[in-house]
PDB file of C-alpha atoms in Angstrom:
ATOM      1  CA  GLY A 172     110.833 111.251  95.356  1.00 54.00           C
ATOM      2  CA  ALA A 173     108.685 110.768  97.109  1.00 81.00           C
ATOM      3  CA  GLY A 174     106.733 106.519  96.570  1.00 93.00           C
ATOM      4  CA  VAL A 175     103.633 105.239  96.400  1.00 96.00           C
ATOM      5  CA  SER A 176     101.985 106.092  99.798  1.00 97.00           C
ATOM      6  CA  GLN A 177      99.119 103.387 100.994  1.00 97.00           C
ATOM      7  CA  SER A 178      96.753 104.544 104.482  1.00 96.00           C
ATOM      8  CA  PRO A 179      95.481 102.663 106.821  1.00 97.00           C
ATOM      9  CA  ARG A 180      98.463 100.822 107.150  1.00 96.00           C
ATOM     10  CA  TYR A 181      96.705  98.374 109.290  1.00 97.00           C
ATOM     11  CA  LYS A 182      93.900  98.147 109.506  1.00 97.00           C
ATOM     12  CA  VAL A 183      90.796  95.717 111.589  1.00 97.00           C
ATOM     13  CA  ALA A 184      87.039  95.055 110.350  1.00 97.00           C
ATOM     14  CA  LYS A 185      84.318  92.798 112.029  1.00 97.00           C
ATOM     15  CA  ARG A 186      82.678  90.280 109.298  1.00 97.00           C
ATOM     16  CA  GLY A 187      80.177  92.297 107.363  1.00 97.00           C
ATOM     17  CA  GLN A 188      81.722  95.463 107.679  1.00 97.00           C
ATOM     18  CA  ASP A 189      83.120  98.034 104.433  1.00 98.00           C
ATOM     19  CA  VAL A 190      86.494  98.652 104.730  1.00 98.00           C
ATOM     20  CA  ALA A 191      88.217 101.256 102.053  1.00 98.00           C
ATOM     21  CA  LEU A 192      91.277 101.582 100.598  1.00 98.00           C
ATOM     22  CA  ARG A 193      93.580 104.458  99.518  1.00 98.00           C
ATOM     23  CA  CYS A 194      96.670 104.502  97.274  1.00 98.00           C
ATOM     24  CA  ASP A 195      97.814 107.545  96.472  1.00 97.00           C
ATOM     25  CA  PRO A 196     100.687 106.791  93.267  1.00 96.00           C
ATOM     26  CA  ILE A 197     103.898 108.293  92.582  1.00 95.00           C
ATOM     27  CA  SER A 198     103.148 111.327  90.734  1.00 93.00           C
ATOM     28  CA  GLY A 199     102.177 111.155  86.666  1.00 90.00           C
ATOM     29  CA  HIS A 200     102.213 107.743  86.962  1.00 92.00           C
ATOM     30  CA  VAL A 201      99.024 106.629  84.290  1.00 90.00           C
ATOM     31  CA  SER A 202      98.807 103.290  85.592  1.00 91.00           C
ATOM     32  CA  LEU A 203      97.126 101.672  88.831  1.00 94.00           C
ATOM     33  CA  PHE A 204      97.120  98.734  90.189  1.00 94.00           C
ATOM     34  CA  TRP A 205      96.035  96.667  93.003  1.00 97.00           C
ATOM     35  CA  TYR A 206      97.345  93.102  93.547  1.00 96.00           C
ATOM     36  CA  GLN A 207      96.266  91.211  97.165  1.00 97.00           C
ATOM     37  CA  GLN A 208      98.761  89.172  99.207  1.00 95.00           C
ATOM     38  CA  ALA A 209      97.151  85.918 101.274  1.00 94.00           C
ATOM     39  CA  LEU A 210      99.722  84.941 103.646  1.00 91.00           C
ATOM     40  CA  GLY A 211     103.202  83.529 102.589  1.00 88.00           C
ATOM     41  CA  GLN A 212     101.977  83.537  98.223  1.00 91.00           C
ATOM     42  CA  GLY A 213     102.924  85.897  95.515  1.00 93.00           C
ATOM     43  CA  PRO A 214     100.715  89.363  95.089  1.00 94.00           C
ATOM     44  CA  GLU A 215      98.268  88.011  92.684  1.00 95.00           C
ATOM     45  CA  PHE A 216      96.116  90.685  90.274  1.00 94.00           C
ATOM     46  CA  LEU A 217      92.974  92.590  91.315  1.00 96.00           C
ATOM     47  CA  THR A 218      92.556  95.793  88.593  1.00 95.00           C
ATOM     48  CA  TYR A 219      94.472  97.850  87.167  1.00 92.00           C
ATOM     49  CA  PHE A 220      93.748 101.433  85.846  1.00 93.00           C
ATOM     50  CA  GLN A 221      94.880 103.649  83.005  1.00 91.00           C
ATOM     51  CA  ASN A 222      94.599 107.498  84.570  1.00 93.00           C
ATOM     52  CA  GLU A 223      90.967 107.496  85.480  1.00 95.00           C
ATOM     53  CA  ALA A 224      89.991 103.950  83.720  1.00 94.00           C
ATOM     54  CA  GLN A 225      89.688 100.735  84.867  1.00 94.00           C
ATOM     55  CA  LEU A 226      91.302  98.808  82.633  1.00 90.00           C
ATOM     56  CA  ASP A 227      91.000  95.445  83.795  1.00 90.00           C
ATOM     57  CA  LYS A 228      88.561  94.107  86.393  1.00 92.00           C
ATOM     58  CA  SER A 229      89.455  90.072  85.659  1.00 91.00           C
ATOM     59  CA  GLY A 230      90.625  89.784  89.294  1.00 93.00           C
ATOM     60  CA  LEU A 231      88.235  91.333  91.647  1.00 96.00           C
ATOM     61  CA  PRO A 232      87.154  88.170  93.449  1.00 94.00           C
ATOM     62  CA  SER A 233      83.328  89.162  93.906  1.00 94.00           C
ATOM     63  CA  ASP A 234      81.341  91.795  92.986  1.00 95.00           C
ATOM     64  CA  ARG A 235      81.682  92.594  96.314  1.00 97.00           C
ATOM     65  CA  PHE A 236      85.151  94.560  95.961  1.00 98.00           C
ATOM     66  CA  PHE A 237      84.738  97.942  93.864  1.00 97.00           C
ATOM     67  CA  ALA A 238      87.634 100.184  92.601  1.00 98.00           C
ATOM     68  CA  GLU A 239      87.413 104.015  91.849  1.00 97.00           C
ATOM     69  CA  ARG A 240      90.983 106.645  90.674  1.00 97.00           C
ATOM     70  CA  PRO A 241      87.489 109.509  89.704  1.00 96.00           C
ATOM     71  CA  GLU A 242      90.392 111.736  89.328  1.00 93.00           C
ATOM     72  CA  GLY A 243      93.652 109.617  87.515  1.00 91.00           C
ATOM     73  CA  SER A 244      95.455 109.926  90.765  1.00 94.00           C
ATOM     74  CA  VAL A 245      94.600 108.520  93.947  1.00 97.00           C
ATOM     75  CA  SER A 246      92.409 105.310  93.778  1.00 98.00           C
ATOM     76  CA  THR A 247      90.057 103.289  96.566  1.00 98.00           C
ATOM     77  CA  LEU A 248      89.666 100.016  97.167  1.00 98.00           C
ATOM     78  CA  LYS A 249      85.900  99.290  99.156  1.00 98.00           C
ATOM     79  CA  ILE A 250      84.909  95.889  99.750  1.00 98.00           C
ATOM     80  CA  GLN A 251      81.736  95.442 100.744  1.00 98.00           C
ATOM     81  CA  ARG A 252      80.287  92.990 103.099  1.00 97.00           C
ATOM     82  CA  THR A 253      84.031  91.453 103.997  1.00 97.00           C
ATOM     83  CA  GLN A 254      84.352  88.357 105.098  1.00 97.00           C
ATOM     84  CA  GLN A 255      87.507  87.006 107.087  1.00 96.00           C
ATOM     85  CA  GLU A 256      88.963  85.014 103.195  1.00 95.00           C
ATOM     86  CA  ASP A 257      88.794  88.930 102.479  1.00 97.00           C
ATOM     87  CA  SER A 258      92.061  88.921 104.730  1.00 97.00           C
ATOM     88  CA  ALA A 259      95.085  89.588 103.739  1.00 97.00           C
ATOM     89  CA  VAL A 260      97.577  92.393 102.319  1.00 96.00           C
ATOM     90  CA  TYR A 261      96.705  94.628  99.456  1.00 97.00           C
ATOM     91  CA  LEU A 262      99.143  96.326  97.911  1.00 96.00           C
ATOM     92  CA  CYS A 263      98.932  98.698  95.018  1.00 96.00           C
ATOM     93  CA  ALA A 264     102.103 100.113  93.066  1.00 94.00           C
ATOM     94  CA  SER A 265     102.132 102.774  90.121  1.00 93.00           C
ATOM     95  CA  SER A 266     103.939 102.669  87.672  1.00 90.00           C
ATOM     96  CA  LEU A 267     105.201 105.331  83.287  1.00 85.00           C
ATOM     97  CA  ALA A 268     103.316 102.590  81.664  1.00 70.00           C
ATOM     98  CA  GLN A 269     100.772 103.476  78.754  1.00 68.00           C
ATOM     99  CA  GLY A 270      99.793  99.678  78.149  1.00 60.00           C
ATOM    100  CA  ASP A 271     102.797  98.874  77.764  1.00 59.00           C
ATOM    101  CA  SER A 272     103.995  95.849  80.656  1.00 60.00           C
ATOM    102  CA  ASN A 273     107.400  96.459  80.109  1.00 71.00           C
ATOM    103  CA  GLN A 274     107.835  99.088  82.786  1.00 78.00           C
ATOM    104  CA  PRO A 275     108.756  98.428  86.713  1.00 86.00           C
ATOM    105  CA  GLN A 276     105.653  98.982  89.536  1.00 89.00           C
ATOM    106  CA  HIS A 277     106.437 100.761  92.492  1.00 92.00           C
ATOM    107  CA  PHE A 278     104.381  99.169  94.415  1.00 94.00           C
ATOM    108  CA  GLY A 279     103.661 100.827  98.119  1.00 95.00           C
ATOM    109  CA  ASP A 280     104.015  99.175 101.450  1.00 94.00           C
ATOM    110  CA  GLY A 281     100.785  97.628 101.984  1.00 95.00           C
ATOM    111  CA  THR A 282      97.417  97.873 104.143  1.00 97.00           C
ATOM    112  CA  ARG A 283      97.868  94.767 106.044  1.00 96.00           C
ATOM    113  CA  LEU A 284      93.597  93.582 106.535  1.00 97.00           C
ATOM    114  CA  SER A 285      92.426  91.407 109.084  1.00 97.00           C
ATOM    115  CA  ILE A 286      88.300  90.587 109.528  1.00 97.00           C
ATOM    116  CA  LEU A 287      87.704  89.334 112.712  1.00 95.00           C
TER     117      LEU A 287
ATOM    118  CA  ALA B 130      97.153  82.255  80.486  1.00 77.00           C
ATOM    119  CA  GLN B 131     100.887  82.897  81.784  1.00 85.00           C
ATOM    120  CA  SER B 132     102.716  81.453  84.821  1.00 91.00           C
ATOM    121  CA  VAL B 133     105.413  81.419  87.235  1.00 94.00           C
ATOM    122  CA  ALA B 134     106.941  78.323  89.230  1.00 96.00           C
ATOM    123  CA  GLN B 135     109.430  79.042  91.993  1.00 97.00           C
ATOM    124  CA  PRO B 136     110.499  75.359  93.177  1.00 96.00           C
ATOM    125  CA  GLU B 137     112.454  76.900  96.579  1.00 96.00           C
ATOM    126  CA  ASP B 138     110.399  77.851  99.130  1.00 96.00           C
ATOM    127  CA  GLN B 139     114.224  78.533 100.655  1.00 97.00           C
ATOM    128  CA  VAL B 140     117.964  79.633  99.635  1.00 98.00           C
ATOM    129  CA  ASN B 141     120.588  79.088 102.364  1.00 97.00           C
ATOM    130  CA  VAL B 142     123.699  81.306 101.003  1.00 97.00           C
ATOM    131  CA  ALA B 143     126.839  82.043 103.012  1.00 97.00           C
ATOM    132  CA  GLU B 144     127.982  85.275 102.678  1.00 97.00           C
ATOM    133  CA  GLY B 145     130.339  85.780 100.229  1.00 97.00           C
ATOM    134  CA  ASN B 146     129.063  82.489  98.030  1.00 97.00           C
ATOM    135  CA  PRO B 147     127.133  82.416  95.500  1.00 97.00           C
ATOM    136  CA  LEU B 148     123.605  82.188  95.429  1.00 97.00           C
ATOM    137  CA  THR B 149     120.332  80.929  92.707  1.00 97.00           C
ATOM    138  CA  VAL B 150     117.511  82.038  93.718  1.00 98.00           C
ATOM    139  CA  LYS B 151     115.709  79.981  90.774  1.00 98.00           C
ATOM    140  CA  CYS B 152     112.381  81.111  88.262  1.00 98.00           C
ATOM    141  CA  THR B 153     110.202  78.650  85.578  1.00 97.00           C
ATOM    142  CA  TYR B 154     107.689  80.762  83.724  1.00 94.00           C
ATOM    143  CA  SER B 155     105.096  79.821  80.844  1.00 92.00           C
ATOM    144  CA  VAL B 156     103.565  82.393  79.037  1.00 86.00           C
ATOM    145  CA  SER B 157     102.043  82.572  75.148  1.00 82.00           C
ATOM    146  CA  GLY B 158     103.487  85.645  72.804  1.00 80.00           C
ATOM    147  CA  ASN B 159     107.526  87.200  74.238  1.00 81.00           C
ATOM    148  CA  PRO B 160     107.918  87.721  77.968  1.00 86.00           C
ATOM    149  CA  TYR B 161     108.068  90.359  80.318  1.00 88.00           C
ATOM    150  CA  LEU B 162     110.898  88.934  83.077  1.00 92.00           C
ATOM    151  CA  PHE B 163     111.365  90.614  86.395  1.00 93.00           C
ATOM    152  CA  TRP B 164     112.584  90.021  90.046  1.00 96.00           C
ATOM    153  CA  TYR B 165     110.920  92.198  92.544  1.00 96.00           C
ATOM    154  CA  VAL B 166     112.147  91.805  96.481  1.00 96.00           C
ATOM    155  CA  GLN B 167     110.479  92.244  99.995  1.00 94.00           C
ATOM    156  CA  TYR B 168     111.342  93.199 103.124  1.00 92.00           C
ATOM    157  CA  PRO B 169     109.284  91.988 105.730  1.00 88.00           C
ATOM    158  CA  ASN B 170     106.265  94.755 106.673  1.00 84.00           C
ATOM    159  CA  ARG B 171     107.166  96.322 102.959  1.00 87.00           C
ATOM    160  CA  GLY B 172     105.826  96.719  99.621  1.00 88.00           C
ATOM    161  CA  LEU B 173     107.952  94.408  96.547  1.00 92.00           C
ATOM    162  CA  GLN B 174     111.139  96.602  95.684  1.00 94.00           C
ATOM    163  CA  PHE B 175     111.821  96.159  91.932  1.00 93.00           C
ATOM    164  CA  LEU B 176     115.937  94.588  91.016  1.00 96.00           C
ATOM    165  CA  LEU B 177     115.214  94.117  87.903  1.00 94.00           C
ATOM    166  CA  LYS B 178     113.620  93.305  84.453  1.00 91.00           C
ATOM    167  CA  TYR B 179     114.173  91.749  80.891  1.00 91.00           C
ATOM    168  CA  ILE B 180     112.431  92.452  77.924  1.00 85.00           C
ATOM    169  CA  THR B 181     114.434  92.064  75.068  1.00 82.00           C
ATOM    170  CA  GLY B 182     118.439  91.777  73.795  1.00 83.00           C
ATOM    171  CA  ASP B 183     121.015  90.802  76.289  1.00 87.00           C
ATOM    172  CA  ASN B 184     119.602  87.602  78.054  1.00 91.00           C
ATOM    173  CA  LEU B 185     122.192  88.493  80.719  1.00 94.00           C
ATOM    174  CA  VAL B 186     120.507  91.670  82.622  1.00 95.00           C
ATOM    175  CA  LYS B 187     121.777  93.161  85.350  1.00 95.00           C
ATOM    176  CA  GLY B 188     120.008  94.729  88.144  1.00 94.00           C
ATOM    177  CA  SER B 189     120.174  96.985  91.724  1.00 91.00           C
ATOM    178  CA  TYR B 190     122.606  95.536  94.563  1.00 92.00           C
ATOM    179  CA  GLY B 191     124.787  93.727  91.659  1.00 95.00           C
ATOM    180  CA  PHE B 192     122.229  91.520  91.363  1.00 97.00           C
ATOM    181  CA  GLU B 193     121.973  89.981  87.369  1.00 97.00           C
ATOM    182  CA  ALA B 194     118.978  87.240  85.932  1.00 97.00           C
ATOM    183  CA  GLU B 195     119.885  85.148  83.213  1.00 95.00           C
ATOM    184  CA  PHE B 196     117.344  84.987  80.226  1.00 94.00           C
ATOM    185  CA  ASN B 197     116.615  80.965  78.795  1.00 94.00           C
ATOM    186  CA  LYS B 198     113.489  81.214  76.546  1.00 92.00           C
ATOM    187  CA  SER B 199     114.809  76.965  75.469  1.00 93.00           C
ATOM    188  CA  GLN B 200     114.322  76.071  79.091  1.00 94.00           C
ATOM    189  CA  THR B 201     112.268  78.708  79.691  1.00 94.00           C
ATOM    190  CA  SER B 202     114.026  80.603  82.782  1.00 96.00           C
ATOM    191  CA  PHE B 203     115.236  82.740  84.248  1.00 97.00           C
ATOM    192  CA  HIS B 204     117.074  82.294  87.873  1.00 98.00           C
ATOM    193  CA  LEU B 205     118.241  85.952  89.818  1.00 98.00           C
ATOM    194  CA  LYS B 206     121.995  85.672  90.315  1.00 97.00           C
ATOM    195  CA  LYS B 207     124.483  87.079  92.405  1.00 97.00           C
ATOM    196  CA  PRO B 208     127.969  86.041  92.880  1.00 97.00           C
ATOM    197  CA  SER B 209     128.765  87.496  95.919  1.00 97.00           C
ATOM    198  CA  ALA B 210     125.819  87.346  98.863  1.00 97.00           C
ATOM    199  CA  LEU B 211     125.480  89.480 102.150  1.00 96.00           C
ATOM    200  CA  VAL B 212     123.927  88.678 105.244  1.00 96.00           C
ATOM    201  CA  SER B 213     121.491  91.826 104.520  1.00 95.00           C
ATOM    202  CA  ASP B 214     120.063  90.273 100.847  1.00 96.00           C
ATOM    203  CA  SER B 215     118.323  87.971 103.397  1.00 96.00           C
ATOM    204  CA  ALA B 216     114.535  88.744 102.236  1.00 96.00           C
ATOM    205  CA  LEU B 217     112.018  87.157 100.211  1.00 97.00           C
ATOM    206  CA  TYR B 218     112.104  87.524  96.102  1.00 98.00           C
ATOM    207  CA  PHE B 219     109.750  86.749  93.846  1.00 97.00           C
ATOM    208  CA  CYS B 220     109.872  86.357  90.465  1.00 97.00           C
ATOM    209  CA  ALA B 221     107.335  88.160  87.957  1.00 94.00           C
ATOM    210  CA  VAL B 222     105.861  87.196  84.020  1.00 91.00           C
ATOM    211  CA  GLY B 223     104.113  89.566  81.523  1.00 83.00           C
ATOM    212  CA  TYR B 224     103.560  89.665  77.768  1.00 68.00           C
ATOM    213  CA  THR B 225     103.323  91.804  75.071  1.00 62.00           C
ATOM    214  CA  GLY B 226      99.396  92.828  75.186  1.00 58.00           C
ATOM    215  CA  THR B 227      98.467  92.600  78.294  1.00 56.00           C
ATOM    216  CA  ALA B 228      98.380  95.942  79.269  1.00 51.00           C
ATOM    217  CA  SER B 229     100.900  95.759  82.582  1.00 67.00           C
ATOM    218  CA  LYS B 230      98.948  92.711  84.527  1.00 79.00           C
ATOM    219  CA  LEU B 231     101.894  90.383  86.050  1.00 88.00           C
ATOM    220  CA  THR B 232     101.463  86.761  87.477  1.00 92.00           C
ATOM    221  CA  PHE B 233     103.839  86.424  90.242  1.00 95.00           C
ATOM    222  CA  GLY B 234     105.660  83.619  91.369  1.00 96.00           C
ATOM    223  CA  THR B 235     105.743  82.151  95.846  1.00 95.00           C
ATOM    224  CA  GLY B 236     107.759  83.461  96.214  1.00 96.00           C
ATOM    225  CA  THR B 237     111.921  82.058  97.323  1.00 98.00           C
ATOM    226  CA  ARG B 238     113.666  82.930 101.203  1.00 97.00           C
ATOM    227  CA  LEU B 239     116.545  83.440 100.889  1.00 97.00           C
ATOM    228  CA  GLN B 240     118.874  83.309 103.933  1.00 97.00           C
ATOM    229  CA  VAL B 241     122.223  84.611 104.456  1.00 97.00           C
ATOM    230  CA  THR B 242     124.401  83.928 107.177  1.00 96.00           C
ATOM    231  CA  LEU B 243     128.181  84.251 108.360  1.00 93.00           C
TER     232      LEU B 243
END
């Protein structure tokens, strides 16, 4: 079956521009996560949705970062007024879990964001 | 706060030899532990998890991991390495009540040579 799909795979933007990254989770998966992976590092948690509810946004680095999942399926991560330190791979993951962290998360291939 | 340490940036092993990739964790409460593998320009692929029960967990592609509560470790092992196992391996921890938030280590690059 289809896995987690992310688009675009690569995004280049000039500093100060706004960007939007899309995640299409596995069908039926209740939980959706966004992670940021800097070069040479492990993924770092950004935010978590259960259906359309954003239950944890403690990892968002600033108010320039905004995520939504209005219909409980596709999610968009938006970064406003991008800065060079935003350059990273943004990973989306989904799982069957409903508030239970023992279900594995299934990851997409990520969006590599480069800010010039 | 929860944290994961992967003390080795890289592990080198010859094909056919056993491999171990180390992971230690720190968490309050009962841990959920995971291993993921990442190939170049790809997302993370789930290998195995420990939730409760037997300390030796078996996963995909012949990998297994041993949970040791007293040493707070969860080392990844494979009896006989393959060249195709060469990749970046991440250990991650969550715990009950955190609604799925995972904390990852910095990763260990496994290089298997002929």
